[in-house]
Coordinates of C-alpha atoms and ligand atoms in Angstrom, one line a residue:
X30 CA 14.8 -7.3 34.8
X31 CA 13.3 -6.3 31.5
X32 CA 11.4 -8.9 29.5
X33 CA 10.4 -7.4 26.2
X34 CA 10.8 -9.3 23.1
X35 CA 12.4 -8.0 19.9
X36 CA 12.7 -4.5 21.3
X37 CA 16.0 -2.7 20.9
X38 CA 16.9 -1.3 24.3
X39 CA 19.3 1.3 25.0
X40 CA 20.8 -0.5 28.0
X41 CA 22.9 2.4 29.1
X42 CA 19.7 4.4 29.8
X43 CA 18.7 1.8 32.4
X44 CA 21.3 2.7 34.9
X45 CA 21.1 6.4 34.2
X46 CA 17.6 6.9 35.6
X47 CA 14.8 5.5 37.8
X48 CA 13.1 4.4 34.6
X49 CA 13.4 0.7 34.2
X50 CA 12.5 0.9 30.6
X51 CA 14.5 2.6 27.9
X52 CA 13.1 5.8 26.3
X53 CA 14.0 4.7 22.8
X54 CA 11.0 4.9 20.4
X55 CA 9.4 1.6 19.5
X56 CA 8.9 0.6 15.9
X57 CA 5.6 1.4 14.3
X58 CA 3.7 0.0 12.5
X59 CA 4.1 -3.5 14.0
X60 CA 6.8 -5.5 12.4
X61 CA 5.6 -7.6 9.5
X62 CA 4.8 -11.1 10.6
X63 CA 3.2 -10.0 13.9
X64 CA -0.3 -11.4 14.0
X65 CA -3.0 -10.2 16.2
X66 CA -3.2 -10.3 19.2
X67 CA 0.6 -10.0 19.5
X68 CA 0.3 -10.3 23.3
X69 CA 1.5 -10.4 26.0
X70 CA 2.2 -6.7 26.3
X71 CA 4.9 -5.2 28.5
X72 CA 5.8 -1.8 29.6
X73 CA 9.0 0.0 28.6
X74 CA 9.6 3.5 29.8
X75 CA 6.4 5.4 29.0
X76 CA 5.2 3.0 26.3
X77 CA 3.3 -0.3 26.0
X78 CA 5.1 -2.8 23.8
X79 CA 3.6 -5.8 22.0
X80 CA 5.1 -9.2 22.0
X81 CA 6.7 -8.5 18.7
X82 CA 8.1 -5.2 19.9
X83 CA 5.6 -2.8 18.4
X84 CA 4.3 0.2 20.3
X85 CA 0.7 -0.2 21.5
X86 CA -1.7 2.6 22.1
X87 CA -5.3 2.0 23.3
X88 CA -8.4 3.8 21.9
X89 CA -11.6 2.3 23.1
X90 CA -14.8 2.4 25.0
X91 CA -16.3 1.1 28.2
X92 CA -18.8 -1.8 27.9
X93 CA -20.4 -2.1 31.4
X94 CA -21.1 -5.5 32.9
X95 CA -21.0 -4.8 36.6
X96 CA -24.5 -3.6 37.4
X97 CA -27.3 -5.6 39.1
X98 CA -27.6 -8.4 36.4
X99 CA -23.8 -8.8 36.2
X100 CA -24.2 -9.2 32.4
X101 CA -22.6 -7.1 29.7
X102 CA -25.2 -4.6 28.8
X103 CA -27.3 -4.4 25.6
X104 CA -27.8 -8.0 24.7
X105 CA -31.6 -7.7 24.9
X106 CA -31.4 -5.3 21.9
X107 CA -28.5 -6.6 19.8
X108 CA -26.2 -9.5 19.2
X109 CA -22.7 -9.5 20.5
X110 CA -21.5 -9.5 16.9
X111 CA -23.5 -6.4 16.0
X112 CA -22.3 -4.5 19.1
X113 CA -18.7 -5.4 18.4
X114 CA -19.1 -4.3 14.8
X115 CA -20.1 -0.8 16.0
X116 CA -16.9 -0.6 18.1
X117 CA -14.9 -1.8 15.1
X118 CA -16.5 0.8 12.8
X119 CA -15.2 3.5 15.1
X120 CA -11.7 2.1 14.5
X121 CA -11.3 1.3 18.2
X122 CA -8.9 -1.5 19.4
X123 CA -10.0 -2.1 23.0
X124 CA -13.0 -2.5 25.3
X125 CA -12.9 -1.8 29.0
X126 CA -15.2 -4.6 30.1
X127 CA -16.4 -4.1 33.6
X128 CA -17.4 -6.8 36.1
X129 CA -18.4 -7.2 39.7
X130 CA -16.6 -9.3 42.3
X131 CA -20.1 -10.6 43.3
X132 CA -20.1 -12.6 40.0
X133 CA -17.0 -14.5 41.1
X134 CA -18.4 -14.9 44.6
X135 CA -21.5 -16.5 43.1
X136 CA -19.3 -18.7 41.0
X137 CA -17.4 -20.1 44.0
X138 CA -20.6 -20.5 45.9
X139 CA -22.1 -22.4 42.9
X140 CA -25.0 -20.0 43.3
X141 CA -28.2 -20.7 41.2
X142 CA -28.2 -16.9 40.5
X143 CA -25.5 -17.4 37.9
X144 CA -27.8 -18.6 35.2
X145 CA -29.1 -16.1 32.6
X146 CA -32.7 -16.7 33.7
X147 CA -32.1 -16.4 37.4
X148 CA -29.8 -13.4 37.3
X149 CA -32.3 -11.5 35.2
X150 CA -35.3 -12.4 37.3
X151 CA -33.4 -11.6 40.5
X152 CA -32.4 -8.1 39.2
X153 CA -35.5 -7.2 37.2
X154 CA -38.3 -9.2 38.7
X155 CA -40.1 -12.1 37.2
X156 CA -42.0 -10.3 34.4
X157 CA -39.3 -7.9 33.1
X158 CA -36.7 -10.5 33.8
X159 CA -38.3 -13.1 31.6
X160 CA -39.1 -10.6 28.9
X161 CA -35.4 -9.5 28.8
X162 CA -34.4 -13.1 28.9
X163 CA -36.4 -14.0 25.8
X164 CA -35.0 -10.9 24.0
X165 CA -31.4 -11.8 24.9
X166 CA -32.0 -15.4 23.6
X167 CA -33.6 -14.1 20.4
X168 CA -30.7 -11.8 19.6
X169 CA -28.0 -14.2 20.9
X170 CA -29.2 -17.7 20.1
X171 CA -25.9 -19.3 21.3
X172 CA -27.1 -18.8 24.8
X173 CA -29.8 -20.7 26.7
X174 CA -31.6 -20.1 30.0
X175 CA -28.9 -21.9 31.9
X176 CA -25.9 -20.1 30.3
X177 CA -24.0 -18.5 33.1
X178 CA -22.8 -14.9 33.4
X179 CA -19.3 -16.1 32.8
X180 CA -20.5 -17.9 29.6
X181 CA -21.7 -14.5 28.5
X182 CA -18.4 -12.8 29.3
X183 CA -16.6 -15.5 27.4
X184 CA -18.8 -14.9 24.3
X185 CA -18.3 -11.1 24.5
X186 CA -14.6 -11.6 24.6
X187 CA -14.8 -14.0 21.6
X188 CA -17.0 -11.6 19.7
X189 CA -14.6 -8.7 20.2
X190 CA -11.7 -10.9 19.1
X191 CA -13.5 -11.4 15.8
X192 CA -12.8 -7.7 15.2
X193 CA -9.4 -7.8 16.7
X194 CA -10.5 -5.7 19.7
X195 CA -8.6 -6.2 22.9
X196 CA -10.3 -6.8 26.3
X197 CA -9.2 -4.7 29.3
X198 CA -11.0 -6.3 32.3
X199 CA -12.1 -3.8 34.9
X200 CA -13.2 -4.7 38.4
X201 CA -15.8 -2.0 38.8
X202 CA -17.4 -2.9 42.1
X203 CA -17.8 -5.7 44.6
X204 CA -21.5 -5.7 45.1
X205 CA -23.1 -5.5 41.6
X206 CA -24.8 -2.1 41.2
X207 CA -24.4 1.3 39.5
X208 CA -21.2 2.9 40.5
X209 CA -20.0 5.1 42.4
X210 CA -20.8 6.8 45.6
X211 CA -19.0 7.5 48.9
X212 CA -21.8 5.6 50.7
X213 CA -22.5 2.7 48.3
X214 CA -20.5 0.2 50.4
X215 CA -18.0 -0.4 47.5
X216 CA -15.8 2.6 48.0
X217 CA -12.7 1.4 49.9
X218 CA -10.9 -1.6 51.2
X219 CA -13.0 -3.1 54.0
X220 CA -16.1 -1.1 53.1
X221 CA -19.5 -2.7 53.7
X222 CA -19.3 -4.9 50.6
X223 CA -15.6 -4.5 49.8
X224 CA -14.1 -7.7 51.3
X225 CA -10.4 -7.6 50.5
X226 CA -10.2 -11.3 50.6
X227 CA -13.0 -11.8 48.1
X228 CA -11.6 -9.1 46.0
X229 CA -8.2 -10.8 45.8
X230 CA -9.9 -14.1 45.0
X231 CA -12.0 -12.5 42.3
X232 CA -9.0 -10.8 40.7
X233 CA -7.0 -14.0 40.6
X234 CA -9.9 -15.9 39.3
X235 CA -10.6 -13.5 36.4
X236 CA -6.9 -13.3 35.5
X237 CA -6.8 -17.0 35.1
X238 CA -10.2 -17.3 33.5
X239 CA -9.5 -14.7 30.9
X240 CA -6.3 -16.4 29.9
X241 CA -8.4 -18.3 27.4
X242 CA -9.7 -15.1 25.7
X243 CA -7.6 -14.4 22.6
X244 CA -7.6 -10.6 23.0
X245 CA -7.2 -10.4 26.8
X246 CA -4.4 -7.9 27.3
X247 CA -4.8 -6.0 30.5
X248 CA -6.8 -5.7 33.8
X249 CA -7.3 -3.2 36.5
X250 CA -7.1 -3.6 40.3
X251 CA -10.2 -1.6 41.1
X252 CA -12.3 1.2 39.7
X253 CA -12.5 4.5 41.4
X254 CA -11.2 4.0 44.9
X255 CA -12.7 6.7 47.1
X256 CA -13.2 7.7 50.7
X257 CA -16.2 6.0 52.2
X258 CA -18.6 8.0 54.3
X259 CA -17.1 6.3 57.3
X260 CA -13.8 4.7 56.9
X261 CA -12.8 2.4 59.7
X262 CA -9.8 2.8 61.9
X263 CA -8.6 -0.6 60.6
X264 CA -8.6 0.6 57.1
X265 CA -8.2 4.4 57.0
X266 CA -8.4 6.3 53.7
X267 CA -4.6 6.7 53.4
X268 CA -1.9 6.0 50.9
X269 CA -0.5 3.4 53.4
X270 CA -3.7 1.4 53.2
X271 CA -3.6 1.7 49.4
X272 CA -0.1 0.2 49.2
X273 CA -1.0 -2.5 51.8
X274 CA -3.9 -3.7 49.7
X275 CA -2.9 -2.9 46.1
X276 CA 0.4 -4.7 46.0
X277 CA -0.9 -8.1 47.2
X278 CA -3.8 -7.7 44.7
X279 CA -1.4 -7.1 41.8
X280 CA 0.7 -10.1 42.9
X281 CA -2.4 -12.3 43.0
X282 CA -3.2 -11.3 39.4
X283 CA 0.4 -11.9 38.3
X284 CA 0.6 -15.3 40.0
X285 CA -2.6 -16.5 38.3
X286 CA -1.7 -15.1 34.9
X287 CA 1.7 -13.4 34.3
X288 CA 0.6 -12.0 30.9
X289 CA -1.8 -9.1 31.4
X290 CA -0.7 -5.5 32.0
X291 CA -1.9 -4.4 35.5
X292 CA -3.6 -0.9 35.7
X293 CA -3.0 1.0 38.9
X294 CA -5.3 3.8 40.0
X295 CA -4.9 6.1 43.0
X296 CA -7.5 7.8 45.1
X297 CA -10.4 10.3 44.7
X298 CA -12.5 8.3 42.2
X299 CA -9.4 7.5 40.2
X300 CA -8.6 11.2 39.6
X301 CA -5.3 11.2 41.6
X302 CA -2.3 8.9 41.0
X303 CA 0.1 11.4 42.6
X304 CA 1.3 9.3 45.5
X305 CA 2.1 6.4 43.2
X306 CA 3.9 8.3 40.4
X307 CA 5.8 10.5 42.8
X308 CA 6.9 7.4 44.8
X309 CA 5.8 9.0 48.0
X310 CA 6.5 7.3 51.3
X311 CA 3.8 6.8 53.9
X312 CA 4.6 5.0 57.1
X313 CA 7.7 3.5 55.5
X314 CA 5.7 2.2 52.5
X315 CA 6.6 3.3 49.0
X316 CA 5.4 2.1 45.6
X317 CA 8.5 0.9 43.9
X318 CA 7.5 -1.0 40.8
X319 CA 11.0 -2.1 39.9
X320 CA 11.1 -4.3 43.0
X321 CA 8.0 -6.3 42.1
X322 CA 7.6 -9.4 40.0
X323 CA 5.0 -7.5 37.9
X324 CA 7.5 -4.7 37.3
X325 CA 7.1 -4.6 33.5
X326 CA 3.3 -4.7 33.7
X327 CA 2.6 -1.4 35.6
X328 CA 0.3 1.0 33.8
X329 CA -1.3 4.1 35.5
X330 CA -5.0 4.8 34.9
X331 CA -6.8 8.1 35.4
X332 CA -10.4 9.3 35.0
X333 CA -11.5 12.8 34.3
X334 CA -15.0 14.4 34.5
X335 CA -14.2 18.1 34.7
X336 CA -17.2 18.6 32.4
X337 CA -17.8 22.2 33.6
X338 CA -14.3 23.4 33.1
X339 CA -14.0 26.9 31.6
X340 CA -10.3 26.6 30.6
X341 CA -8.3 23.7 29.3
X342 CA -4.9 25.1 30.2
X343 CA -5.9 26.4 33.6
X344 CA -8.5 23.9 34.9
X345 CA -7.7 20.6 33.3
X346 CA -4.2 20.3 32.0
X347 CA -2.2 21.2 35.1
X348 CA -4.2 18.8 37.2
X349 CA -3.9 15.9 34.7
X350 CA -0.2 16.5 34.5
X351 CA 0.4 16.6 38.2
X352 CA -1.9 13.6 39.1
X353 CA -0.9 11.3 36.2
X354 CA 0.7 12.4 32.9
X355 CA 3.9 13.5 34.6
X356 CA 4.6 9.7 34.6
X357 CA 4.9 9.8 30.9
X358 CA 7.5 12.6 30.9
X359 CA 10.6 10.6 31.4
X360 CA 12.7 13.8 32.0
X361 CA 10.5 14.9 34.9
X362 CA 12.2 13.5 38.0
X363 CA 9.4 14.7 40.3
X364 CA 7.5 11.6 39.3
X365 CA 10.2 8.9 39.3
X366 CA 7.7 6.0 38.8
X367 CA 7.4 6.6 35.1
X368 CA 5.1 4.5 32.9
X369 CA 2.2 4.7 30.5
X370 CA -0.9 6.6 31.5
X371 CA -4.3 5.6 30.1
X372 CA -7.4 7.6 30.7
X373 CA -9.9 4.7 31.3
X374 CA -12.9 7.0 31.8
X375 CA -14.0 10.4 30.5
X376 CA -17.2 11.1 28.7
X377 CA -20.1 13.4 28.1
X378 CA -23.7 13.7 27.0
X379 CA -24.0 12.9 23.3
X380 CA -27.2 15.0 22.8
X381 CA -26.4 18.5 24.1
X382 CA -23.4 19.6 22.1
X383 CA -21.1 18.6 24.9
X384 CA -18.6 17.3 22.3
X385 CA -17.9 21.0 21.5
X386 CA -17.3 21.9 25.2
X387 CA -14.0 23.0 26.6
X388 CA -13.9 19.7 28.5
X389 CA -14.4 17.3 25.5
X390 CA -12.0 19.3 23.3
X391 CA -9.5 19.6 26.0
X392 CA -9.5 15.8 26.7
X393 CA -8.8 14.9 23.1
X394 CA -6.2 17.6 22.5
X395 CA -4.4 17.0 25.7
X396 CA -4.1 13.3 25.3
X397 CA -3.0 13.7 21.7
X398 CA -0.4 16.3 22.6
X399 CA 1.5 14.1 25.0
X400 CA 5.1 14.4 23.7
X401 CA 5.9 11.0 22.4
X402 CA 2.3 10.3 21.7
X403 CA -0.8 9.4 23.7
X404 CA -0.9 6.5 26.1
X405 CA -4.5 5.7 25.3
X406 CA -8.1 6.1 26.5
X407 CA -11.5 4.5 26.9
X408 CA -14.6 6.7 26.7
X409 CA -17.5 6.3 29.0
X410 CA -19.8 4.8 27.6
X411 CA -20.8 2.4 24.9
X412 CA -24.2 1.6 26.4
X413 CA -27.3 3.3 24.9
X414 CA -29.3 1.9 27.8
X415 CA -28.9 -0.4 30.9
X416 CA -30.9 -3.4 31.9
X417 CA -31.4 -1.5 35.1
X418 CA -29.6 1.4 36.7
X419 CA -30.2 2.7 40.2
X420 CA -33.6 0.9 40.3
X421 CA -34.8 2.2 36.9
X422 CA -35.3 -0.5 34.3
X423 CA -34.3 0.0 30.7
X424 CA -32.5 3.2 31.8
X425 CA -31.8 5.5 28.8
X426 CA -28.1 6.6 28.7
X427 CA -27.6 9.9 26.9
X428 CA -23.8 9.6 27.4
X429 CA -24.0 6.3 25.4
X430 CA -22.3 6.2 22.0
X431 CA -25.1 3.9 20.9
X432 CA -28.8 4.7 20.9
X433 CA -31.3 3.3 23.3
X434 CA -31.9 0.1 21.4
X435 CA -28.3 -0.4 20.4
X436 CA -29.2 -0.3 16.7
X437 CA -27.1 2.7 15.7
X438 CA -24.9 5.5 17.0
X439 CA -26.8 7.9 19.1
X440 CA -25.6 11.0 17.4
X441 CA -23.7 10.7 14.1
X442 CA -22.4 14.3 14.3
X443 CA -20.6 13.5 17.5
X444 CA -19.2 10.3 16.1
X445 CA -18.0 11.9 12.9
X446 CA -16.8 15.2 14.2
X447 CA -15.3 14.2 17.5
X448 CA -14.9 10.5 18.0
X449 CA -13.6 9.1 14.7
X450 CA -11.0 11.8 14.3
X451 CA -9.9 11.2 18.0
X452 CA -9.6 7.5 17.4
X453 CA -7.7 7.9 14.2
X454 CA -5.3 10.5 15.6
X455 CA -4.7 8.3 18.7
X456 CA -3.8 5.2 16.7
X457 CA -1.9 6.8 13.9
X458 CA 1.8 6.0 14.0
X459 CA 3.4 8.2 16.6
X460 CA 7.1 7.6 16.4
X461 CA 7.6 8.8 12.9
X462 CA 8.4 12.2 14.4
X463 CA 11.9 13.1 15.3
X464 CA 12.8 11.4 18.5
X465 CA 14.1 14.6 19.8
X466 CA 10.5 15.6 20.1
X467 CA 10.0 12.7 22.5
X468 CA 10.7 12.7 26.1
X469 CA 14.2 11.5 26.9
Ligands
NAG18 C1 -26.3 -23.5 27.4 O1 -25.3 -22.7 26.9 C2 -24.0 -22.8 27.5 C3 -23.1 -21.8 26.9 O2 -23.6 -20.5 27.0 C4 -23.5 -24.2 27.3 O3 -22.3 -24.4 27.9 C5 -24.5 -25.2 27.8 O4 -24.1 -26.5 27.4 C6 -25.9 -25.0 27.1 N1 -26.9 -25.8 27.8 C7 -27.8 -26.5 27.1 C8 -28.8 -27.3 27.8 O5 -27.8 -26.4 25.8
NAG19 C1 8.8 17.4 31.2 O1 9.6 17.6 32.3 C2 10.6 18.6 32.1 C3 11.5 18.6 33.3 O2 10.8 18.8 34.5 C4 9.9 19.9 31.9 O3 10.9 20.9 31.6 C5 9.0 19.8 30.7 O4 8.3 21.0 30.5 C6 8.0 18.7 30.9 N1 7.2 18.5 29.7 C7 5.9 18.7 29.7 C8 5.3 18.5 28.3 O5 5.3 18.9 30.6
NAG20 C1 -25.9 15.8 18.0 O1 -24.7 16.5 18.3 C2 -24.6 17.8 17.7 C3 -23.2 18.3 17.9 O2 -22.9 18.5 19.2 C4 -25.7 18.7 18.3 O3 -25.6 19.9 17.7 C5 -27.1 18.0 18.1 O4 -28.1 18.8 18.7 C6 -27.1 16.6 18.5 N1 -28.3 16.0 18.1 C7 -29.1 15.2 18.8 C8 -30.3 14.6 18.1 O5 -28.8 14.9 19.9
NAG21 C1 13.1 16.5 12.0 O1 14.5 16.8 11.9 C2 14.9 17.3 10.7 C3 16.4 17.4 10.7 O2 16.9 17.8 11.9 C4 14.2 18.7 10.5 O3 14.5 19.3 9.3 C5 12.7 18.5 10.6 O4 12.0 19.8 10.6 C6 12.3 17.8 11.9 N1 10.9 17.5 11.8 C7 10.0 17.7 12.9 C8 8.6 17.3 12.7 O5 10.4 18.2 13.9

């Protein structure tokens, strides 16, 4: 049942609880001899474990690539290597790289829109499209006008691997556009653009395709599932519909590539994993990871944007615990589906002192204070600007860690006072503490 290499399990613990992993702390730092990437990763109890048996914690950032052009952002301003070097300077070890299912639909249709020139002209118009094209080619001369979007994704993954940064692939949307609304057609299974069949095909394709990326470690099912303005009777916004669609999707991924971890998110814009972690039953359907072929790959993801919160302990922490982090408390039987929890999105404006807000401080302290150590996180967002967002070309992103032209960090105070310490504390060895301090 458990396939984890070189990891000392306390077998007795297996039969004693629902947890299908043992709560024993994993060795840290990685055993000598383990070379990056040290994948595939597996899940044991509330931890992610590398191929050589070391505990893995993620600290990273979102690099969007799912909007209108379906290209990873920023390449008109900087080379992939330069962008990857900024991420590396932060000490981060993972990028959540987002993509649209439409990119894979175009691949299967052999669409002419896949080329760099055509996708830019389609998304930005002829004039701006060709300008951005020439800027991308000037900064990234390994590409040509006929390079495809997938060529660009491949190059981004390779560029990140140069800095030993893992790739977590995130299916952000079906139709490529800025995300997310209740009425954008991407909200829920069967929504206007959300064909379940194409989604499954896209997940399977990307799982197989990314197998050639050295640092490919994990992938999500879908970003921010949410109630569409009008959910259809055939696909109501219920937990039953989630299970019906999520399980086959995870199986498709696992069949095409058994290596990556699979991130599960619940409902409400990925702010609520309650049903999953509590193993709730709806119409006789229950999420029971230990029964699935991908049983040792299940990770829970959560987003949080309570940016206006007044109190960490009243407004944010109870909610995070109830909807997600309970899964990391192996001694809490109210959430029997235990596993690692990773906050794949949180973020704030870099220019208005938001780093000192209750929200930003609460996110970092809460994640770090998880008994047994943090699961991991990815901040929204790396991008200092977008090719186009909601119809506005060259959109300035004040939440971006990088500045508008991706030439430096946007605000060095935030980087030095908030982000660097958060990364360092997240990735520092966590199991040197007495194990009695850990759950279980
Ligand atoms: C254009 O670049 C892609 C990789 O991005 C490569 O596969 C292709 O051979 C190149 N085409 C030409 C004409 O150089
Ligand atoms: C973990 O769960 C136990 C049992 O419900 C509870 O007593 C403890 O307070 C929880 N720990 C945290 C940090 O929430
Ligand atoms: C940078 O962040 C600091 C700390 O929050 C803030 O005081 C300052 O105004 C910000 N500077 C700029 C230029 O955005
Ligand atoms: C670890 O355990 C030892 C011996 O029981 C104790 O003296 C020490 O204070 C503990 N350290 C922490 C960080 O709890």
